[in-house]
Coordinates of C-alpha atoms and ligand atoms in Angstrom, one line a residue:
M1 CA 21.3 99.1 6.9
G2 CA 18.5 99.4 4.6
E3 CA 18.2 97.1 1.3
T4 CA 17.7 100.3 -1.5
Q5 CA 20.3 102.8 1.5
V6 CA 22.8 99.6 0.3
K7 CA 22.5 99.7 -3.5
T8 CA 22.8 103.3 -3.5
A9 CA 25.7 103.2 -1.9
H10 CA 28.6 100.8 -2.9
P11 CA 29.7 101.9 -6.7
K12 CA 27.8 99.7 -9.6
G13 CA 31.1 98.6 -10.3
L14 CA 31.3 96.0 -7.3
W15 CA 28.0 94.9 -8.9
V16 CA 29.7 93.9 -12.3
L17 CA 32.7 92.4 -9.9
F18 CA 30.3 90.5 -7.9
G19 CA 28.7 89.4 -11.2
T20 CA 31.5 88.6 -12.9
E21 CA 33.5 85.7 -9.8
M22 CA 30.1 84.7 -9.5
W23 CA 30.4 82.9 -12.6
E24 CA 34.4 82.0 -11.9
R25 CA 33.9 80.3 -9.0
F26 CA 30.2 78.7 -10.5
N27 CA 33.3 77.4 -12.7
F28 CA 35.7 76.8 -10.4
Y29 CA 33.2 75.1 -7.9
G30 CA 31.2 72.7 -10.2
M31 CA 33.9 71.3 -11.6
R32 CA 36.2 70.9 -7.9
A33 CA 32.6 68.8 -6.8
L34 CA 33.1 66.1 -10.1
L35 CA 36.7 66.1 -10.2
T36 CA 38.5 62.7 -7.9
L37 CA 34.8 61.4 -9.0
F38 CA 36.0 62.3 -12.0
L39 CA 39.1 60.8 -11.8
V40 CA 38.4 57.3 -9.9
N41 CA 35.6 56.2 -11.9
S42 CA 36.2 57.3 -15.5
L43 CA 40.7 57.2 -15.0
L44 CA 39.8 54.8 -12.6
M45 CA 42.3 56.1 -10.1
K46 CA 42.2 55.4 -6.7
E47 CA 40.3 57.5 -4.0
E48 CA 43.6 58.6 -2.0
E49 CA 45.2 59.0 -5.4
A50 CA 42.8 61.1 -6.6
S51 CA 42.4 63.2 -3.0
L52 CA 46.6 63.9 -3.9
I53 CA 45.9 65.5 -7.0
Y54 CA 42.4 66.7 -5.2
G55 CA 45.0 68.9 -2.8
G56 CA 48.2 69.3 -4.8
F57 CA 45.7 71.4 -7.8
L58 CA 43.3 73.8 -4.7
G59 CA 47.2 74.3 -3.3
L60 CA 48.4 75.2 -7.0
C61 CA 44.4 77.7 -7.6
Y62 CA 46.2 79.4 -4.0
L63 CA 49.6 79.0 -5.2
T64 CA 49.2 80.7 -8.1
P65 CA 48.0 84.1 -7.2
M66 CA 51.0 85.4 -6.6
L67 CA 52.5 84.8 -9.9
G68 CA 49.2 87.3 -10.6
G69 CA 49.7 89.8 -8.8
F70 CA 52.9 90.0 -9.0
I71 CA 52.2 90.3 -13.3
A72 CA 49.1 92.5 -13.0
D73 CA 51.0 95.4 -11.0
R74 CA 54.2 94.9 -12.8
F75 CA 53.2 94.2 -16.4
F76 CA 49.6 94.4 -17.1
G77 CA 46.9 95.2 -14.8
N78 CA 44.3 94.1 -13.9
R79 CA 42.0 94.6 -16.2
N80 CA 43.6 91.7 -18.7
C81 CA 45.1 89.7 -15.9
I82 CA 41.2 88.9 -15.6
L83 CA 40.6 88.7 -18.8
L84 CA 43.3 86.9 -19.4
G85 CA 43.0 84.3 -16.7
G86 CA 38.8 83.9 -17.4
L87 CA 39.6 82.2 -20.8
M88 CA 41.9 80.6 -20.0
M89 CA 40.0 78.4 -16.8
A90 CA 37.3 78.8 -20.1
A91 CA 40.7 76.6 -21.9
G92 CA 41.2 74.2 -19.0
Q93 CA 37.5 73.6 -18.6
L94 CA 37.3 72.1 -22.5
L95 CA 40.3 70.5 -21.8
L96 CA 39.0 68.2 -19.0
F97 CA 35.3 68.2 -21.0
T98 CA 37.7 66.1 -23.8
S99 CA 39.2 64.3 -21.1
G100 CA 35.6 63.1 -20.7
A101 CA 35.3 62.4 -23.9
I102 CA 37.4 60.1 -24.9
F103 CA 38.6 58.5 -21.5
E104 CA 37.2 55.1 -23.4
G105 CA 40.0 55.2 -26.4
N106 CA 42.1 56.1 -24.8
L107 CA 43.1 55.9 -21.2
S108 CA 46.1 57.8 -20.9
L109 CA 46.0 60.7 -23.2
A110 CA 42.9 61.0 -21.0
T111 CA 44.5 61.5 -18.6
T112 CA 47.3 64.2 -19.9
I113 CA 44.7 65.9 -20.8
M114 CA 43.7 66.0 -18.0
Y115 CA 46.8 67.4 -16.4
C116 CA 47.1 69.9 -18.7
G117 CA 43.6 71.1 -18.4
L118 CA 44.2 71.2 -13.9
G119 CA 47.7 73.1 -14.7
V120 CA 45.7 75.8 -17.1
I121 CA 43.2 76.3 -14.8
V122 CA 45.5 76.4 -12.3
F123 CA 47.5 79.3 -13.7
G124 CA 43.9 81.7 -14.6
N125 CA 42.6 81.4 -11.0
G126 CA 46.2 82.9 -10.6
F127 CA 45.6 85.9 -13.4
F128 CA 41.9 85.3 -11.9
K129 CA 41.1 85.9 -8.8
P130 CA 43.5 88.1 -6.6
N131 CA 43.2 90.9 -10.0
I132 CA 39.0 90.8 -8.6
S133 CA 39.8 91.0 -5.1
S134 CA 42.1 93.4 -5.0
M135 CA 40.1 95.4 -7.6
V136 CA 37.2 95.4 -5.3
G137 CA 39.2 96.9 -2.6
S138 CA 40.2 99.7 -5.3
L139 CA 36.7 101.0 -6.0
Y140 CA 37.0 102.7 -2.9
P141 CA 38.7 106.5 -2.3
K142 CA 40.3 106.6 0.5
Q143 CA 37.0 108.5 2.6
E144 CA 35.3 106.0 1.3
K145 CA 36.8 102.2 2.6
T146 CA 34.6 102.2 6.6
K147 CA 32.4 100.5 3.3
L148 CA 34.9 97.5 2.3
D149 CA 33.7 95.7 5.4
T150 CA 30.7 95.5 3.6
A151 CA 31.3 94.9 0.1
F152 CA 33.3 92.3 1.3
T153 CA 30.7 90.7 2.4
I154 CA 28.7 91.2 -0.5
F155 CA 31.2 89.7 -3.0
Y156 CA 32.0 86.5 -0.6
M157 CA 28.0 86.2 -1.0
G158 CA 28.5 87.0 -5.4
I159 CA 31.6 84.0 -4.6
N160 CA 28.9 81.7 -2.8
L161 CA 26.0 82.2 -4.9
G162 CA 28.3 80.8 -7.9
A163 CA 29.7 78.5 -6.1
F164 CA 25.9 77.4 -5.3
L165 CA 24.8 77.3 -8.6
G166 CA 27.8 75.7 -10.3
Q167 CA 27.4 72.4 -7.1
Y168 CA 23.9 72.8 -7.9
I169 CA 24.0 72.9 -12.0
C170 CA 27.6 70.7 -12.3
P171 CA 26.5 68.3 -10.5
M172 CA 23.4 67.6 -12.5
L173 CA 24.4 67.3 -15.7
G174 CA 27.6 65.3 -14.8
D175 CA 27.7 62.8 -12.0
V176 CA 24.5 60.5 -13.2
K177 CA 24.0 57.5 -11.8
D178 CA 20.5 55.3 -13.4
S179 CA 17.4 54.1 -11.7
G180 CA 19.8 51.1 -10.4
G181 CA 22.1 53.4 -8.5
I182 CA 24.7 52.8 -12.2
R183 CA 26.9 55.4 -12.8
D184 CA 26.7 57.2 -16.2
I185 CA 30.8 57.4 -16.9
H186 CA 30.5 59.4 -19.9
A187 CA 28.8 61.9 -18.0
F188 CA 31.2 63.9 -16.6
K189 CA 32.3 66.1 -19.5
W190 CA 28.8 67.5 -19.4
G191 CA 29.2 69.0 -16.1
F192 CA 32.7 70.9 -17.6
L193 CA 31.1 71.8 -20.9
A194 CA 29.1 74.0 -17.9
A195 CA 31.3 75.0 -16.1
S196 CA 33.7 76.5 -19.2
I197 CA 30.1 78.5 -20.7
A198 CA 30.0 80.2 -17.7
M199 CA 33.2 81.0 -17.3
L200 CA 32.9 82.7 -20.5
L201 CA 29.7 84.1 -20.0
G202 CA 31.1 85.7 -17.0
T203 CA 34.6 87.2 -18.7
T204 CA 32.0 88.1 -21.5
L205 CA 30.3 90.2 -18.4
F206 CA 33.2 91.9 -17.0
Y207 CA 34.7 92.6 -21.4
F208 CA 31.6 94.6 -22.5
L209 CA 30.0 96.2 -18.7
K210 CA 34.4 97.5 -17.5
N211 CA 35.1 100.6 -19.2
K212 CA 31.5 101.6 -18.0
Y213 CA 30.7 101.4 -14.5
V214 CA 34.0 99.7 -13.1
V215 CA 35.1 103.0 -12.4
S216 CA 36.8 105.5 -10.3
P217 CA 34.1 108.3 -8.6
E218 CA 35.1 110.5 -11.0
G219 CA 34.0 108.3 -14.1
R220 CA 39.0 107.0 -14.8
P221 CA 38.7 103.7 -16.0
L222 CA 40.6 101.2 -12.8
G223 CA 42.8 98.6 -12.8
G224 CA 44.2 99.3 -16.0
L225 CA 48.5 99.0 -17.4
P226 CA 50.8 99.8 -14.5
S227 CA 52.5 102.2 -17.2
K228 CA 49.8 104.1 -17.3
N229 CA 50.5 105.0 -13.5
E230 CA 47.6 104.4 -12.1
A231 CA 48.8 104.3 -8.6
A232 CA 46.0 107.4 -7.9
D233 CA 42.9 105.1 -8.5
F234 CA 44.6 101.8 -6.1
E235 CA 44.9 103.4 -2.7
E236 CA 44.1 99.9 -1.7
G237 CA 46.9 97.7 -2.8
E238 CA 49.0 101.0 -3.6
A239 CA 52.4 101.0 -5.4
Q240 CA 54.4 101.8 -2.7
T241 CA 56.2 97.6 -3.7
A242 CA 59.1 95.8 -1.2
N243 CA 63.0 96.4 -2.9
F244 CA 64.4 93.6 -1.5
S245 CA 68.4 93.4 -1.8
N246 CA 70.3 90.5 -3.7
T247 CA 71.4 89.2 -0.8
A248 CA 68.4 89.0 0.6
L249 CA 66.7 87.5 -2.4
T250 CA 69.2 85.1 -2.8
V251 CA 69.1 83.2 0.8
A252 CA 65.2 83.4 0.5
G253 CA 66.0 81.7 -3.0
L254 CA 68.4 79.2 -1.1
A255 CA 66.5 78.4 1.8
F256 CA 63.8 77.7 -0.8
I257 CA 65.7 75.2 -2.4
V258 CA 67.2 73.4 0.8
L259 CA 63.8 73.9 2.6
G260 CA 62.3 71.9 -0.5
F261 CA 65.2 69.2 -0.1
I262 CA 63.9 69.2 3.1
F263 CA 59.7 68.4 2.1
H264 CA 60.4 66.3 -0.7
Y265 CA 63.3 64.4 0.6
G266 CA 63.3 63.8 4.1
V267 CA 59.5 64.4 5.1
G268 CA 59.0 62.4 1.7
Q269 CA 55.7 65.1 0.1
N270 CA 55.3 64.8 -3.9
L271 CA 56.0 67.9 -6.1
I272 CA 53.9 69.7 -5.6
Y273 CA 52.8 69.7 -2.0
T274 CA 57.3 70.4 -1.7
L275 CA 56.1 73.7 -3.5
I276 CA 53.5 75.2 -1.6
Y277 CA 55.6 74.3 2.0
S278 CA 58.5 76.1 0.4
S279 CA 57.9 78.5 -0.8
G280 CA 55.8 80.0 1.2
I281 CA 58.2 79.8 4.7
A282 CA 61.2 81.6 2.5
L283 CA 58.8 84.0 1.6
A284 CA 57.3 84.7 5.4
G285 CA 61.5 84.9 5.5
L286 CA 61.9 87.1 2.4
I287 CA 59.3 89.5 4.4
I288 CA 60.6 88.9 7.8
S289 CA 64.0 89.7 7.6
D290 CA 64.2 92.8 5.6
S291 CA 66.3 95.7 8.2
S292 CA 63.5 98.5 6.9
L293 CA 61.1 97.1 9.3
T294 CA 59.9 99.1 13.1
K295 CA 59.4 96.5 16.4
I296 CA 55.8 97.6 16.4
E297 CA 55.5 96.3 12.6
R298 CA 58.1 92.3 13.1
D299 CA 55.8 92.6 15.7
R300 CA 52.4 92.6 13.6
I301 CA 53.7 90.8 11.2
I302 CA 54.7 87.7 12.9
V303 CA 50.8 88.0 14.5
I304 CA 50.5 87.3 10.2
Y305 CA 52.6 83.9 9.7
I306 CA 51.7 82.6 14.1
V307 CA 47.2 83.0 12.4
S308 CA 47.7 81.8 9.3
F309 CA 50.4 78.4 10.5
F310 CA 47.0 78.1 12.5
I311 CA 44.5 77.9 10.0
I312 CA 46.5 75.5 7.9
F313 CA 45.4 73.0 9.9
F314 CA 41.6 74.8 9.3
W315 CA 41.3 74.5 5.6
A316 CA 43.3 71.6 5.3
A317 CA 39.7 69.9 7.4
F318 CA 37.7 72.2 5.6
E319 CA 38.2 70.9 2.2
Q320 CA 37.5 67.3 3.3
A321 CA 34.1 68.6 0.9
G322 CA 35.2 68.5 -2.8
S323 CA 37.4 64.8 -1.3
S324 CA 36.9 62.5 1.2
L325 CA 33.5 64.1 2.1
T326 CA 32.3 63.5 -1.3
F327 CA 33.5 59.8 -1.3
I328 CA 31.7 59.3 1.6
A329 CA 28.7 60.9 0.5
D330 CA 28.6 59.0 -2.9
N331 CA 29.3 55.8 -1.4
Q332 CA 27.7 54.9 2.2
T333 CA 25.3 57.8 2.7
D334 CA 21.8 57.5 2.3
R335 CA 21.6 61.4 0.0
N336 CA 17.7 60.9 0.0
F337 CA 16.3 64.8 -0.1
F338 CA 12.8 65.1 0.9
G339 CA 12.1 62.7 -2.2
F340 CA 14.9 63.5 -4.5
Q341 CA 17.6 62.0 -5.3
M342 CA 20.0 63.9 -4.6
P343 CA 23.9 63.3 -6.9
A344 CA 26.4 62.7 -4.1
S345 CA 28.3 66.2 -6.1
M346 CA 25.9 67.7 -5.4
V347 CA 26.2 67.9 -1.4
Q348 CA 29.0 70.0 -1.2
I349 CA 26.6 72.9 -2.2
F350 CA 25.7 73.1 0.9
N351 CA 28.3 74.8 2.4
G352 CA 27.6 78.1 -0.7
L353 CA 23.9 78.0 0.6
F354 CA 24.9 78.6 4.0
V355 CA 27.6 81.3 4.0
V356 CA 24.7 83.3 1.4
A357 CA 22.4 83.0 4.4
L358 CA 24.7 83.6 6.9
A359 CA 27.1 86.0 5.7
V360 CA 24.8 89.1 6.7
P361 CA 23.8 87.6 9.9
F362 CA 27.6 87.3 11.6
S363 CA 28.3 91.0 10.6
V364 CA 25.5 92.2 11.9
L365 CA 26.6 89.8 14.7
W366 CA 30.3 91.1 14.9
D367 CA 28.7 94.8 14.5
T368 CA 26.1 94.0 17.1
L369 CA 28.8 93.3 19.6
R370 CA 31.5 95.7 18.5
A371 CA 29.2 97.9 19.6
S372 CA 28.4 96.8 22.5
G373 CA 32.4 96.9 24.0
K374 CA 32.2 93.0 23.4
E375 CA 33.7 91.8 19.9
P376 CA 36.3 89.2 20.6
I377 CA 39.7 89.9 19.4
S378 CA 40.3 88.7 15.7
P379 CA 42.4 84.9 16.9
V380 CA 39.6 85.1 19.0
K381 CA 37.5 85.3 15.6
L382 CA 40.4 82.3 14.1
A383 CA 40.0 80.4 17.6
F384 CA 36.5 80.5 17.7
G385 CA 36.5 78.8 13.8
L386 CA 38.5 76.4 14.5
V387 CA 36.6 75.1 17.7
V388 CA 34.0 74.8 16.1
I389 CA 34.7 72.8 13.1
S390 CA 36.4 70.7 15.5
I391 CA 33.1 69.9 16.7
S392 CA 31.0 69.5 13.5
F393 CA 34.4 66.6 11.9
F394 CA 33.3 65.2 16.0
M395 CA 29.6 64.9 15.1
I396 CA 30.8 63.8 11.5
A397 CA 33.2 61.1 14.0
T398 CA 30.2 59.7 16.3
Q399 CA 27.6 59.2 13.3
V400 CA 30.6 57.2 11.6
S401 CA 30.5 55.5 14.0
Y402 CA 27.4 53.7 14.1
I403 CA 26.9 53.0 10.3
G404 CA 30.2 50.6 10.9
T405 CA 31.2 49.4 7.3
S406 CA 27.4 48.4 6.2
G407 CA 24.7 51.2 7.5
L408 CA 24.6 53.9 5.3
L409 CA 24.8 57.7 6.7
A410 CA 21.7 60.1 7.1
I411 CA 22.4 62.7 4.6
K412 CA 20.9 65.3 7.1
W413 CA 24.3 64.4 9.5
L414 CA 26.8 66.0 6.2
I415 CA 24.0 69.0 6.3
L416 CA 25.0 69.8 9.3
L417 CA 28.4 69.5 9.1
Y418 CA 28.1 71.9 6.2
F419 CA 26.4 74.0 8.2
L420 CA 28.9 74.0 11.3
N421 CA 31.5 74.2 8.6
T422 CA 30.6 77.3 7.5
C423 CA 29.3 79.3 10.9
A424 CA 34.0 78.5 11.2
E425 CA 34.3 80.5 7.8
L426 CA 33.0 83.2 8.3
C427 CA 34.4 83.6 11.5
L428 CA 37.7 82.4 10.1
S429 CA 37.9 83.1 5.9
P430 CA 36.3 87.1 5.6
I431 CA 38.3 87.8 9.0
G432 CA 41.5 86.8 8.4
L433 CA 41.8 88.5 5.3
S434 CA 40.8 92.3 6.3
L435 CA 43.3 90.7 9.9
V436 CA 45.6 90.1 7.0
G437 CA 45.7 94.5 6.3
K438 CA 44.9 95.8 8.5
L439 CA 48.5 94.4 10.0
S440 CA 50.7 94.3 6.7
P441 CA 52.5 98.0 6.4
K442 CA 51.4 99.3 3.3
R443 CA 55.0 98.0 1.6
F444 CA 54.7 94.3 1.7
A445 CA 50.6 94.1 2.0
S446 CA 51.1 92.3 -1.4
L447 CA 53.0 90.1 -0.3
L448 CA 51.4 89.4 3.1
Y449 CA 48.3 88.5 1.5
G450 CA 50.3 86.2 0.0
V451 CA 52.0 84.4 2.2
F452 CA 48.7 84.5 3.7
F453 CA 47.3 82.4 0.2
L454 CA 49.7 80.3 0.6
S455 CA 48.6 79.0 4.3
N456 CA 45.1 78.0 2.6
A457 CA 47.3 76.6 -0.3
S458 CA 49.7 75.0 1.8
G459 CA 45.9 73.4 3.9
Y460 CA 44.9 71.7 1.0
A461 CA 47.9 70.7 0.0
L462 CA 47.6 68.4 3.8
G463 CA 44.1 68.1 3.5
G464 CA 45.0 66.3 -0.2
T465 CA 47.5 64.6 2.3
L466 CA 45.5 64.0 5.0
G467 CA 41.8 63.0 2.7
S468 CA 44.2 59.8 0.6
I469 CA 44.3 58.3 4.7
L470 CA 40.6 56.9 4.1
P471 CA 39.8 54.1 5.1
A472 CA 37.6 52.0 3.3
T473 CA 33.9 52.6 3.0
G474 CA 31.2 50.7 2.6
D475 CA 30.9 50.1 -0.6
K476 CA 34.5 48.2 -0.8
F477 CA 33.3 45.9 1.8
V478 CA 31.1 44.0 -0.9
K479 CA 33.1 44.8 -4.0
A480 CA 35.7 42.9 -2.4
K481 CA 32.6 39.9 -1.9
E482 CA 31.7 39.6 -3.5
L483 CA 34.5 38.9 -5.4
G484 CA 34.7 36.5 -2.3
I485 CA 37.5 38.2 -0.6
D486 CA 37.2 38.9 3.3
L487 CA 39.0 42.5 2.8
Q488 CA 37.9 43.2 6.0
A489 CA 39.9 40.3 8.0
I490 CA 42.6 41.1 4.7
L491 CA 42.5 44.6 6.1
D492 CA 43.0 43.0 9.2
K493 CA 46.0 41.0 9.2
T494 CA 44.4 38.4 10.4
V495 CA 43.7 36.4 7.0
T496 CA 47.1 37.0 4.2
P497 CA 46.1 37.8 0.9
T498 CA 47.6 35.4 -2.6
A499 CA 49.0 37.7 -5.1
E500 CA 45.8 37.3 -7.4
Q501 CA 43.3 38.7 -4.5
L502 CA 45.7 41.4 -4.4
A503 CA 45.9 42.1 -8.0
L504 CA 42.0 41.7 -7.9
L505 CA 42.2 44.5 -5.6
D506 CA 43.6 47.4 -6.9
K507 CA 41.8 46.3 -10.0
H508 CA 39.3 47.2 -8.5
Q509 CA 40.6 50.0 -7.0
I510 CA 40.8 48.6 -3.1
S511 CA 43.8 49.5 -1.0
A512 CA 44.9 45.6 0.6
T513 CA 46.0 47.7 3.9
N514 CA 44.6 50.8 6.9
H515 CA 46.8 53.5 5.9
F516 CA 48.4 55.5 8.4
F517 CA 48.6 58.5 9.8
A518 CA 51.6 60.3 11.7
G519 CA 52.1 56.4 13.1
F520 CA 48.8 56.0 13.8
E521 CA 47.2 53.4 11.9
I522 CA 43.3 53.8 10.3
H523 CA 41.0 51.8 10.3
N524 CA 38.2 53.1 10.5
L525 CA 35.5 56.1 9.6
Y526 CA 35.9 57.1 13.5
E527 CA 38.8 57.1 13.1
F528 CA 40.0 58.6 9.8
F529 CA 38.0 61.8 11.4
M530 CA 39.2 61.6 15.1
V531 CA 42.3 63.4 12.9
F532 CA 40.4 66.1 12.1
V533 CA 39.3 66.6 15.4
V534 CA 42.7 66.9 17.5
L535 CA 44.1 68.2 13.9
T536 CA 41.7 71.4 15.0
G537 CA 41.4 70.8 18.2
I538 CA 44.9 71.0 20.2
A539 CA 45.3 74.1 17.1
A540 CA 42.0 76.3 18.3
I541 CA 44.9 75.0 21.9
V542 CA 47.3 76.8 21.5
L543 CA 45.6 79.6 19.6
F544 CA 43.3 80.9 22.5
I545 CA 46.5 80.4 24.5
L546 CA 48.2 82.4 22.5
T547 CA 45.8 85.3 22.2
P548 CA 46.8 87.3 25.3
F549 CA 50.8 87.7 23.7
L550 CA 49.3 88.3 19.7
K551 CA 46.6 91.0 21.3
K552 CA 50.2 92.8 23.1
M553 CA 52.1 92.2 19.9
M554 CA 48.9 94.2 17.8
H555 CA 50.0 97.0 18.8
G556 CA 45.9 98.0 19.2
V557 CA 45.3 96.6 16.1
R558 CA 42.3 94.1 17.0
Ligands
LIG1 N1 35.6 79.9 -0.4 C1 35.9 80.5 -0.5 C2 36.3 82.0 -2.0 O1 36.5 81.0 -3.1 C3 37.2 81.8 0.0 C4 38.3 79.9 -0.1 C5 39.2 80.5 0.7 O2 39.7 80.9 1.0 N2 40.8 79.0 0.5 O3 37.1 82.3 -2.4

């Protein structure tokens, strides 16, 4: 389809939503790029602690959309929720700005304010994210639903254009080092302020343009209060909501509590991770036990669950971007990019950049394959995404094995990693979203999207746990040497550290022991990355093996 045709074919409201979401993602990804570095350098946390907070924060950002979607449907409507969510996120960023401004005088107050800021952003994101996505769907009347794939491709480009801009501007302002490589730990706040301003811009844009452009083909405003009964406008996420019996809700509630105990006390997960995992499983159980489901509907829902389970491993690997990969970029990478010394937090910008470049070619690829009858079914595309990310982590594992604890990784390898991860993302993320839409019975669609997002959330939480087993990078060995400590010998247990040495290492946020995953000790960066290769590789193989069964259970849906 030609450029002009696309422009005229899509309602102007799509561009308003595109712009609003672009500024929102600027705020989200720009802040996210700085977050872990801020926690470590200004709030003096250990890297593993920062990774856990980062994973928990991202996980919660994908848990609250359930709440935001529910509140919009029942009480406030999409528009109000977008405005409320936008303002909350801008306020949350201001709290992070405050934390970044006062940490030196009062570390514990700054830490509390940081947690409050993240909390406000989590809820703001929950109000904003599901409602803006569902408004994209509602811009198109039933007879124009065929345009939805392109509409979502355009929207996904808006998301990533915003991510790209945010990950350029916020690191430029907030992740600053002098010519000697010494970091300005007071600069982070400017990145958070820029994120806040971007969010305000997006909210203002939406506020002023919504009535004119975000309208139905007949010119009626979309996404108003639910009591005004706009069901007719919402052909996508329509008002046929599920009605569960009180018994089913009680059983689900009890299951949630029991699962909570198991994850918290049995598996040792923290409360936030427990909340994410337990609510995902309890909600999935609630839907599948509904007696109104036919056999075909139930089969299709099971496919959604199976797919949701496998993509957990994808996001756990993918979201190393803002934690372990940023720490490696910061501590053991030559970030010279054609003469420009790239800030560590900016390296993930390549993801957004590659999405913007590749989203259209990928959708053309699927169209071409479809036209020649060779388009793979969606679970195969998802499995392919898992294969690609596994290869990507294998590539980086091999590269880090060459540099040991003293060499520097060339930035081109991280760029290649983001290129491969983006290809994998484009096989998996938009395809997964549309698959859920195609397989869900209408009355359960929003809730099944909830389950799908909860699997993203679980992936982020798992990503946080996995990020926290990152072994010491080169800078830690240099620092320990300066302190007169042989860190390698201590980690290898050939030398027992004195209490004084332990205290010294702790003061410099260096762990004196290796981390473990599933009983395996992680000795170096190679082993660390191989964990992701194995997890995503196994997930890919099992998903491939399951595809003939999934195809049957999808009953004609591709
Ligand atoms: N990058 C996309 C976004 O920010 C998708 C993330 C996801 O689905 N987990 O919306």
